[in-house]
Amino acid sequence: MHVVPLPALADNYIWLLYDDSGHAIVVDPGEAHPVEDALRARKLKLCAILLTHHHSDHIGGAAALRAAHGAPIYAPEDERIPAATHRVRDGEMLALAEPAVRFQVLAVPGHTLSHIVYAGAGVLLCGDTLFSLGCGRLFEGTPAQMLASLQRIAALPGNLLVCCGHEYTAANGRFAQTVEPDNTALKQRLDDVATLRGKQQPSVPATLSSELACNPFLRVNSDDVIAWCRRHGAANDDAVARFAALRSAKDGFQA
Ligand code: ZN
Ligand code: FE
């Protein structure tokens, strides 16, 4: 499977997946024209549209793409996604015929309450739940919900490629370094990110294993994160309090 991030809007990525016979899936098309351009340039047939959550920067192009290509739109149960043709829910295995792929669907409340992720075909399609070196803001869910969602993601196979919804890695990394200044895996990742961004290339996808080594929001039980949280008022024995302290510090961080 080919996996390509298509830049869209200000800093979104629409993910394009396709097989060698030219059958394509797009994920979170916030607008249609980058998808149309990519389909035309690569001579692909759009076979399915997958949505992770209801925000307009992730679904804005879905209806137009369906109108042009007739592709089904898979989405979580949420009336704020009226264009959906198929609803998918937690625990479901979404099996597509063309391209022939299977995705495990996980409910991951936090950024929004109905947010889902899709895991399969070597990728994790995670919308605004997990970012490289960061995580989504809590617009609807609680810290406890988001931490539980991230912990479910963390238990997935480490070789999955984390295909997230935004190019936020460099700014996330500046915050991550304030939390774990001695994390050598993080330092290496930031060097790689600087090189990629210097060449105008996407910093993603990275593997889930890399995120587990570098992303403070997946590392609330690491010694350095625990120590940082203690200095920022979170009790030692409460992972949710540590996660909440990290998330609110990041919300106020000027990168
Ligand atoms: Zn969002
Ligand atoms: Fe978004």
PDB file of C-alpha atoms and ligand atoms in Angstrom:
ATOM      1  CA  MET A   1       0.000   0.000   0.000  1.00  0.00           C
ATOM      2  CA  HIS A   2       1.255   3.451  -0.901  1.00  0.00           C
ATOM      3  CA  VAL A   3       0.761   6.075   1.824  1.00  0.00           C
ATOM      4  CA  VAL A   4       0.918   9.755   0.864  1.00  0.00           C
ATOM      5  CA  PRO A   5       0.110  12.867   2.920  1.00  0.00           C
ATOM      6  CA  LEU A   6      -1.601  15.535   0.801  1.00  0.00           C
ATOM      7  CA  PRO A   7      -1.155  19.042   2.243  1.00  0.00           C
ATOM      8  CA  ALA A   8      -4.487  20.886   2.538  1.00  0.00           C
ATOM      9  CA  LEU A   9      -5.841  24.096   4.039  1.00  0.00           C
ATOM     10  CA  ALA A  10      -3.312  25.798   6.347  1.00  0.00           C
ATOM     11  CA  ASP A  11      -1.587  22.809   7.953  1.00  0.00           C
ATOM     12  CA  ASN A  12      -3.832  19.772   7.419  1.00  0.00           C
ATOM     13  CA  TYR A  13      -2.885  16.470   5.848  1.00  0.00           C
ATOM     14  CA  ILE A  14      -5.370  14.448   3.840  1.00  0.00           C
ATOM     15  CA  TRP A  15      -4.062  10.868   3.700  1.00  0.00           C
ATOM     16  CA  LEU A  16      -4.109   9.079   0.364  1.00  0.00           C
ATOM     17  CA  LEU A  17      -3.704   5.286   0.400  1.00  0.00           C
ATOM     18  CA  TYR A  18      -3.603   3.261  -2.798  1.00  0.00           C
ATOM     19  CA  ASP A  19      -2.623  -0.154  -4.095  1.00  0.00           C
ATOM     20  CA  ASP A  20      -0.643  -1.084  -7.196  1.00  0.00           C
ATOM     21  CA  SER A  21      -3.797  -1.512  -9.251  1.00  0.00           C
ATOM     22  CA  GLY A  22      -4.774   2.114  -8.598  1.00  0.00           C
ATOM     23  CA  HIS A  23      -7.584   1.722  -6.054  1.00  0.00           C
ATOM     24  CA  ALA A  24      -7.485   4.604  -3.586  1.00  0.00           C
ATOM     25  CA  ILE A  25      -8.807   5.627  -0.180  1.00  0.00           C
ATOM     26  CA  VAL A  26      -8.689   9.142   1.197  1.00  0.00           C
ATOM     27  CA  VAL A  27      -8.852  10.014   4.860  1.00  0.00           C
ATOM     28  CA  ASP A  28     -10.191  13.285   6.298  1.00  0.00           C
ATOM     29  CA  PRO A  29     -10.510  15.331   3.089  1.00  0.00           C
ATOM     30  CA  GLY A  30     -10.959  18.835   4.477  1.00  0.00           C
ATOM     31  CA  GLU A  31     -11.152  20.032   0.885  1.00  0.00           C
ATOM     32  CA  ALA A  32     -11.586  18.241  -2.422  1.00  0.00           C
ATOM     33  CA  HIS A  33      -9.104  19.812  -4.836  1.00  0.00           C
ATOM     34  CA  PRO A  34      -5.851  18.364  -3.414  1.00  0.00           C
ATOM     35  CA  VAL A  35      -7.468  14.921  -3.682  1.00  0.00           C
ATOM     36  CA  GLU A  36      -8.693  15.539  -7.227  1.00  0.00           C
ATOM     37  CA  ASP A  37      -5.209  16.691  -8.245  1.00  0.00           C
ATOM     38  CA  ALA A  38      -3.553  13.613  -6.706  1.00  0.00           C
ATOM     39  CA  LEU A  39      -6.059  11.168  -8.235  1.00  0.00           C
ATOM     40  CA  ARG A  40      -5.537  12.680 -11.663  1.00  0.00           C
ATOM     41  CA  ALA A  41      -1.734  12.820 -11.414  1.00  0.00           C
ATOM     42  CA  ARG A  42      -1.496   9.186 -10.302  1.00  0.00           C
ATOM     43  CA  LYS A  43      -4.415   7.866 -12.390  1.00  0.00           C
ATOM     44  CA  LEU A  44      -6.237   6.468  -9.346  1.00  0.00           C
ATOM     45  CA  LYS A  45      -9.836   5.465  -8.759  1.00  0.00           C
ATOM     46  CA  LEU A  46     -11.300   6.776  -5.504  1.00  0.00           C
ATOM     47  CA  CYS A  47     -13.024   3.828  -3.800  1.00  0.00           C
ATOM     48  CA  ALA A  48     -13.638   4.996  -0.217  1.00  0.00           C
ATOM     49  CA  ILE A  49     -13.569   8.074   2.001  1.00  0.00           C
ATOM     50  CA  LEU A  50     -12.772   7.582   5.697  1.00  0.00           C
ATOM     51  CA  LEU A  51     -13.511  10.266   8.288  1.00  0.00           C
ATOM     52  CA  THR A  52     -12.198  10.395  11.860  1.00  0.00           C
ATOM     53  CA  HIS A  53     -14.244  13.244  13.361  1.00  0.00           C
ATOM     54  CA  HIS A  54     -16.707  15.982  12.518  1.00  0.00           C
ATOM     55  CA  HIS A  55     -14.454  19.083  12.308  1.00  0.00           C
ATOM     56  CA  SER A  56     -14.778  20.894   9.001  1.00  0.00           C
ATOM     57  CA  ASP A  57     -11.035  20.829   8.282  1.00  0.00           C
ATOM     58  CA  HIS A  58     -11.393  17.015   8.121  1.00  0.00           C
ATOM     59  CA  ILE A  59     -14.715  16.563   6.306  1.00  0.00           C
ATOM     60  CA  GLY A  60     -15.175  19.718   4.193  1.00  0.00           C
ATOM     61  CA  GLY A  61     -14.374  18.021   0.866  1.00  0.00           C
ATOM     62  CA  ALA A  62     -16.081  14.679   1.503  1.00  0.00           C
ATOM     63  CA  ALA A  63     -19.487  15.417  -0.041  1.00  0.00           C
ATOM     64  CA  ALA A  64     -17.971  16.879  -3.218  1.00  0.00           C
ATOM     65  CA  LEU A  65     -15.663  13.865  -3.604  1.00  0.00           C
ATOM     66  CA  ARG A  66     -18.574  11.488  -3.153  1.00  0.00           C
ATOM     67  CA  ALA A  67     -20.604  13.446  -5.716  1.00  0.00           C
ATOM     68  CA  ALA A  68     -17.767  13.266  -8.239  1.00  0.00           C
ATOM     69  CA  HIS A  69     -16.652   9.658  -7.660  1.00  0.00           C
ATOM     70  CA  GLY A  70     -19.545   7.863  -5.957  1.00  0.00           C
ATOM     71  CA  ALA A  71     -17.285   6.613  -3.173  1.00  0.00           C
ATOM     72  CA  PRO A  72     -18.872   5.610   0.149  1.00  0.00           C
ATOM     73  CA  ILE A  73     -18.144   7.810   3.169  1.00  0.00           C
ATOM     74  CA  TYR A  74     -17.312   5.947   6.401  1.00  0.00           C
ATOM     75  CA  ALA A  75     -17.661   7.987   9.589  1.00  0.00           C
ATOM     76  CA  PRO A  76     -18.461   7.726  13.286  1.00  0.00           C
ATOM     77  CA  GLU A  77     -22.038   7.968  14.499  1.00  0.00           C
ATOM     78  CA  ASP A  78     -22.481  11.738  14.826  1.00  0.00           C
ATOM     79  CA  GLU A  79     -25.214  13.933  13.341  1.00  0.00           C
ATOM     80  CA  ARG A  80     -22.580  16.597  12.684  1.00  0.00           C
ATOM     81  CA  ILE A  81     -21.361  14.404   9.785  1.00  0.00           C
ATOM     82  CA  PRO A  82     -24.497  14.310   7.644  1.00  0.00           C
ATOM     83  CA  ALA A  83     -22.638  13.287   4.456  1.00  0.00           C
ATOM     84  CA  ALA A  84     -21.721   9.850   5.873  1.00  0.00           C
ATOM     85  CA  THR A  85     -23.080   6.826   4.011  1.00  0.00           C
ATOM     86  CA  HIS A  86     -21.737   4.158   6.404  1.00  0.00           C
ATOM     87  CA  ARG A  87     -21.382   4.493  10.175  1.00  0.00           C
ATOM     88  CA  VAL A  88     -18.574   2.598  11.898  1.00  0.00           C
ATOM     89  CA  ARG A  89     -18.142   2.010  15.600  1.00  0.00           C
ATOM     90  CA  ASP A  90     -15.702   0.849  18.237  1.00  0.00           C
ATOM     91  CA  GLY A  91     -14.524  -2.729  17.874  1.00  0.00           C
ATOM     92  CA  GLU A  92     -15.692  -3.043  14.299  1.00  0.00           C
ATOM     93  CA  MET A  93     -13.461  -4.449  11.550  1.00  0.00           C
ATOM     94  CA  LEU A  94     -13.955  -2.361   8.428  1.00  0.00           C
ATOM     95  CA  ALA A  95     -13.117  -4.583   5.439  1.00  0.00           C
ATOM     96  CA  LEU A  96     -12.843  -2.952   2.014  1.00  0.00           C
ATOM     97  CA  ALA A  97     -12.675  -4.924  -1.223  1.00  0.00           C
ATOM     98  CA  GLU A  98     -10.757  -2.421  -3.370  1.00  0.00           C
ATOM     99  CA  PRO A  99      -8.150  -1.741  -2.201  1.00  0.00           C
ATOM    100  CA  ALA A 100      -8.284  -4.989  -0.199  1.00  0.00           C
ATOM    101  CA  VAL A 101      -7.624  -3.732   3.328  1.00  0.00           C
ATOM    102  CA  ARG A 102      -9.013  -4.216   6.807  1.00  0.00           C
ATOM    103  CA  PHE A 103      -9.094  -1.553   9.487  1.00  0.00           C
ATOM    104  CA  GLN A 104      -9.814  -2.013  13.161  1.00  0.00           C
ATOM    105  CA  VAL A 105     -12.017   0.861  14.378  1.00  0.00           C
ATOM    106  CA  LEU A 106     -11.345   2.292  17.839  1.00  0.00           C
ATOM    107  CA  ALA A 107     -13.422   4.925  19.616  1.00  0.00           C
ATOM    108  CA  VAL A 108     -11.055   7.556  21.010  1.00  0.00           C
ATOM    109  CA  PRO A 109     -13.058  10.267  22.810  1.00  0.00           C
ATOM    110  CA  GLY A 110     -11.093  13.349  23.874  1.00  0.00           C
ATOM    111  CA  HIS A 111     -10.512  15.830  21.041  1.00  0.00           C
ATOM    112  CA  THR A 112     -14.208  15.300  20.239  1.00  0.00           C
ATOM    113  CA  LEU A 113     -16.563  12.793  21.843  1.00  0.00           C
ATOM    114  CA  SER A 114     -17.258  10.769  18.684  1.00  0.00           C
ATOM    115  CA  HIS A 115     -13.672  10.725  17.314  1.00  0.00           C
ATOM    116  CA  ILE A 116     -12.538   7.355  15.958  1.00  0.00           C
ATOM    117  CA  VAL A 117      -9.254   6.035  14.571  1.00  0.00           C
ATOM    118  CA  TYR A 118      -8.647   3.326  11.988  1.00  0.00           C
ATOM    119  CA  ALA A 119      -5.737   0.867  12.379  1.00  0.00           C
ATOM    120  CA  GLY A 120      -4.712  -1.528   9.630  1.00  0.00           C
ATOM    121  CA  ALA A 121      -2.746  -1.923   6.390  1.00  0.00           C
ATOM    122  CA  GLY A 122       0.349  -0.788   8.307  1.00  0.00           C
ATOM    123  CA  VAL A 123      -1.087   2.607   9.211  1.00  0.00           C
ATOM    124  CA  LEU A 124      -2.861   4.340  12.062  1.00  0.00           C
ATOM    125  CA  LEU A 125      -5.275   6.943  10.724  1.00  0.00           C
ATOM    126  CA  CYS A 126      -5.652   9.048  13.824  1.00  0.00           C
ATOM    127  CA  GLY A 127      -7.082  12.433  12.861  1.00  0.00           C
ATOM    128  CA  ASP A 128      -6.600  14.927  15.676  1.00  0.00           C
ATOM    129  CA  THR A 129      -6.211  12.421  18.530  1.00  0.00           C
ATOM    130  CA  LEU A 130      -2.494  11.633  18.293  1.00  0.00           C
ATOM    131  CA  PHE A 131      -0.071  13.999  16.570  1.00  0.00           C
ATOM    132  CA  SER A 132       3.615  13.457  16.122  1.00  0.00           C
ATOM    133  CA  LEU A 133       5.137  14.588  19.444  1.00  0.00           C
ATOM    134  CA  GLY A 134       1.757  15.823  20.675  1.00  0.00           C
ATOM    135  CA  CYS A 135      -1.961  15.171  20.907  1.00  0.00           C
ATOM    136  CA  GLY A 136      -5.197  16.950  20.079  1.00  0.00           C
ATOM    137  CA  ARG A 137      -6.755  19.638  22.215  1.00  0.00           C
ATOM    138  CA  LEU A 138      -9.601  18.593  24.479  1.00  0.00           C
ATOM    139  CA  PHE A 139     -12.550  20.348  22.858  1.00  0.00           C
ATOM    140  CA  GLU A 140     -15.195  17.924  24.095  1.00  0.00           C
ATOM    141  CA  GLY A 141     -13.672  15.168  26.216  1.00  0.00           C
ATOM    142  CA  THR A 142     -12.003  15.028  29.616  1.00  0.00           C
ATOM    143  CA  PRO A 143      -8.337  14.370  30.360  1.00  0.00           C
ATOM    144  CA  ALA A 144      -9.298  10.920  31.650  1.00  0.00           C
ATOM    145  CA  GLN A 145     -11.046  10.093  28.373  1.00  0.00           C
ATOM    146  CA  MET A 146      -8.169  11.344  26.215  1.00  0.00           C
ATOM    147  CA  LEU A 147      -5.546   9.528  28.282  1.00  0.00           C
ATOM    148  CA  ALA A 148      -7.521   6.281  28.009  1.00  0.00           C
ATOM    149  CA  SER A 149      -7.840   6.817  24.251  1.00  0.00           C
ATOM    150  CA  LEU A 150      -4.095   7.407  23.873  1.00  0.00           C
ATOM    151  CA  GLN A 151      -3.350   4.346  25.998  1.00  0.00           C
ATOM    152  CA  ARG A 152      -5.485   2.192  23.681  1.00  0.00           C
ATOM    153  CA  ILE A 153      -3.527   3.572  20.733  1.00  0.00           C
ATOM    154  CA  ALA A 154      -0.239   2.937  22.553  1.00  0.00           C
ATOM    155  CA  ALA A 155      -1.117  -0.770  22.804  1.00  0.00           C
ATOM    156  CA  LEU A 156      -1.355  -1.167  19.008  1.00  0.00           C
ATOM    157  CA  PRO A 157       1.586  -2.632  17.015  1.00  0.00           C
ATOM    158  CA  GLY A 158       4.631  -0.342  17.168  1.00  0.00           C
ATOM    159  CA  ASN A 159       5.368  -0.600  13.462  1.00  0.00           C
ATOM    160  CA  LEU A 160       2.153   1.214  12.484  1.00  0.00           C
ATOM    161  CA  LEU A 161       2.780   4.495  10.691  1.00  0.00           C
ATOM    162  CA  VAL A 162       1.103   7.349  12.547  1.00  0.00           C
ATOM    163  CA  CYS A 163      -0.889   9.273   9.919  1.00  0.00           C
ATOM    164  CA  CYS A 164      -2.162  12.319  11.769  1.00  0.00           C
ATOM    165  CA  GLY A 165      -4.263  15.270  10.653  1.00  0.00           C
ATOM    166  CA  HIS A 166      -1.842  18.181  10.949  1.00  0.00           C
ATOM    167  CA  GLU A 167       1.771  19.253  10.454  1.00  0.00           C
ATOM    168  CA  TYR A 168       2.330  20.297  14.054  1.00  0.00           C
ATOM    169  CA  THR A 169       5.473  18.283  14.771  1.00  0.00           C
ATOM    170  CA  ALA A 170       8.084  21.043  15.104  1.00  0.00           C
ATOM    171  CA  ALA A 171       5.976  23.141  17.491  1.00  0.00           C
ATOM    172  CA  ASN A 172       4.979  20.042  19.450  1.00  0.00           C
ATOM    173  CA  GLY A 173       8.634  19.111  19.673  1.00  0.00           C
ATOM    174  CA  ARG A 174       9.608  22.435  21.218  1.00  0.00           C
ATOM    175  CA  PHE A 175       7.152  21.755  24.034  1.00  0.00           C
ATOM    176  CA  ALA A 176       8.224  18.105  24.339  1.00  0.00           C
ATOM    177  CA  GLN A 177      11.832  19.197  24.809  1.00  0.00           C
ATOM    178  CA  THR A 178      10.877  21.405  27.741  1.00  0.00           C
ATOM    179  CA  VAL A 179       9.336  18.324  29.384  1.00  0.00           C
ATOM    180  CA  GLU A 180      12.099  15.817  28.550  1.00  0.00           C
ATOM    181  CA  PRO A 181      15.271  17.781  27.708  1.00  0.00           C
ATOM    182  CA  ASP A 182      17.430  14.679  28.177  1.00  0.00           C
ATOM    183  CA  ASN A 183      15.419  12.361  25.906  1.00  0.00           C
ATOM    184  CA  THR A 184      17.952  11.363  23.220  1.00  0.00           C
ATOM    185  CA  ALA A 185      15.324   9.718  20.980  1.00  0.00           C
ATOM    186  CA  LEU A 186      13.389  12.990  21.016  1.00  0.00           C
ATOM    187  CA  LYS A 187      16.519  14.982  20.203  1.00  0.00           C
ATOM    188  CA  GLN A 188      17.251  12.724  17.213  1.00  0.00           C
ATOM    189  CA  ARG A 189      13.659  12.951  16.009  1.00  0.00           C
ATOM    190  CA  LEU A 190      13.763  16.765  16.210  1.00  0.00           C
ATOM    191  CA  ASP A 191      16.962  16.821  14.149  1.00  0.00           C
ATOM    192  CA  ASP A 192      15.216  14.666  11.533  1.00  0.00           C
ATOM    193  CA  VAL A 193      12.121  16.900  11.619  1.00  0.00           C
ATOM    194  CA  ALA A 194      14.227  20.030  11.125  1.00  0.00           C
ATOM    195  CA  THR A 195      15.904  18.443   8.102  1.00  0.00           C
ATOM    196  CA  LEU A 196      12.583  17.365   6.565  1.00  0.00           C
ATOM    197  CA  ARG A 197      10.862  20.697   7.181  1.00  0.00           C
ATOM    198  CA  GLY A 198      13.888  22.535   5.846  1.00  0.00           C
ATOM    199  CA  LYS A 199      13.282  20.702   2.573  1.00  0.00           C
ATOM    200  CA  GLN A 200       9.529  21.508   2.678  1.00  0.00           C
ATOM    201  CA  GLN A 201       8.790  17.798   3.257  1.00  0.00           C
ATOM    202  CA  PRO A 202       6.206  16.370   5.678  1.00  0.00           C
ATOM    203  CA  SER A 203       7.516  15.327   9.094  1.00  0.00           C
ATOM    204  CA  VAL A 204       5.010  12.487   9.154  1.00  0.00           C
ATOM    205  CA  PRO A 205       4.359   9.627   9.225  1.00  0.00           C
ATOM    206  CA  ALA A 206       6.599   8.366  12.027  1.00  0.00           C
ATOM    207  CA  THR A 207       6.145   4.926  13.565  1.00  0.00           C
ATOM    208  CA  LEU A 208       4.077   4.430  16.688  1.00  0.00           C
ATOM    209  CA  SER A 209       7.263   3.084  18.331  1.00  0.00           C
ATOM    210  CA  SER A 210       8.969   6.402  17.666  1.00  0.00           C
ATOM    211  CA  GLU A 211       6.048   8.238  19.247  1.00  0.00           C
ATOM    212  CA  LEU A 212       6.204   5.968  22.296  1.00  0.00           C
ATOM    213  CA  ALA A 213       9.867   6.942  22.669  1.00  0.00           C
ATOM    214  CA  CYS A 214       9.447  10.679  22.042  1.00  0.00           C
ATOM    215  CA  ASN A 215       5.892  11.938  22.608  1.00  0.00           C
ATOM    216  CA  PRO A 216       5.360  13.178  26.191  1.00  0.00           C
ATOM    217  CA  PHE A 217       1.603  12.555  25.998  1.00  0.00           C
ATOM    218  CA  LEU A 218       2.363   8.829  25.533  1.00  0.00           C
ATOM    219  CA  ARG A 219       4.990   8.940  28.269  1.00  0.00           C
ATOM    220  CA  VAL A 220       3.072  10.011  31.374  1.00  0.00           C
ATOM    221  CA  ASN A 221       4.632   7.092  33.255  1.00  0.00           C
ATOM    222  CA  SER A 222       8.244   7.899  32.344  1.00  0.00           C
ATOM    223  CA  ASP A 223      10.517   9.174  35.127  1.00  0.00           C
ATOM    224  CA  ASP A 224      11.265  12.519  33.491  1.00  0.00           C
ATOM    225  CA  VAL A 225       7.612  13.239  32.733  1.00  0.00           C
ATOM    226  CA  ILE A 226       6.649  12.304  36.295  1.00  0.00           C
ATOM    227  CA  ALA A 227       9.350  14.665  37.610  1.00  0.00           C
ATOM    228  CA  TRP A 228       8.198  17.497  35.300  1.00  0.00           C
ATOM    229  CA  CYS A 229       4.606  16.976  36.436  1.00  0.00           C
ATOM    230  CA  ARG A 230       5.630  17.053  40.094  1.00  0.00           C
ATOM    231  CA  ARG A 231       7.280  20.436  39.482  1.00  0.00           C
ATOM    232  CA  HIS A 232       4.020  21.555  37.818  1.00  0.00           C
ATOM    233  CA  GLY A 233       1.783  20.521  40.673  1.00  0.00           C
ATOM    234  CA  ALA A 234       0.472  17.112  39.558  1.00  0.00           C
ATOM    235  CA  ALA A 235       0.412  14.392  42.191  1.00  0.00           C
ATOM    236  CA  ASN A 236       2.934  11.570  41.653  1.00  0.00           C
ATOM    237  CA  ASP A 237       0.466   8.750  41.757  1.00  0.00           C
ATOM    238  CA  ASP A 238      -2.146  10.049  39.342  1.00  0.00           C
ATOM    239  CA  ALA A 239      -1.541   9.522  35.612  1.00  0.00           C
ATOM    240  CA  VAL A 240      -4.693  11.468  34.683  1.00  0.00           C
ATOM    241  CA  ALA A 241      -3.511  14.478  36.699  1.00  0.00           C
ATOM    242  CA  ARG A 242      -0.120  14.275  34.971  1.00  0.00           C
ATOM    243  CA  PHE A 243      -1.768  14.096  31.565  1.00  0.00           C
ATOM    244  CA  ALA A 244      -4.030  17.048  32.424  1.00  0.00           C
ATOM    245  CA  ALA A 245      -1.026  19.087  33.605  1.00  0.00           C
ATOM    246  CA  LEU A 246       0.855  18.366  30.370  1.00  0.00           C
ATOM    247  CA  ARG A 247      -2.160  19.182  28.188  1.00  0.00           C
ATOM    248  CA  SER A 248      -2.901  22.492  29.906  1.00  0.00           C
ATOM    249  CA  ALA A 249       0.779  23.515  29.861  1.00  0.00           C
ATOM    250  CA  LYS A 250       0.869  22.786  26.127  1.00  0.00           C
ATOM    251  CA  ASP A 251      -2.324  24.831  25.597  1.00  0.00           C
ATOM    252  CA  GLY A 252      -0.536  27.865  27.058  1.00  0.00           C
ATOM    253  CA  PHE A 253       2.873  27.185  25.473  1.00  0.00           C
ATOM    254  CA  GLN A 254       4.265  29.715  23.009  1.00  0.00           C
ATOM    255  CA  ALA A 255       6.311  27.545  20.685  1.00  0.00           C
TER     256      ALA A 255
HETATM  257 ZN    ZN B   1     -10.232  18.413  14.836  1.00  0.00          ZN
HETATM  258 FE    FE B   2      -8.049  19.263  12.587  1.00  0.00          FE
END
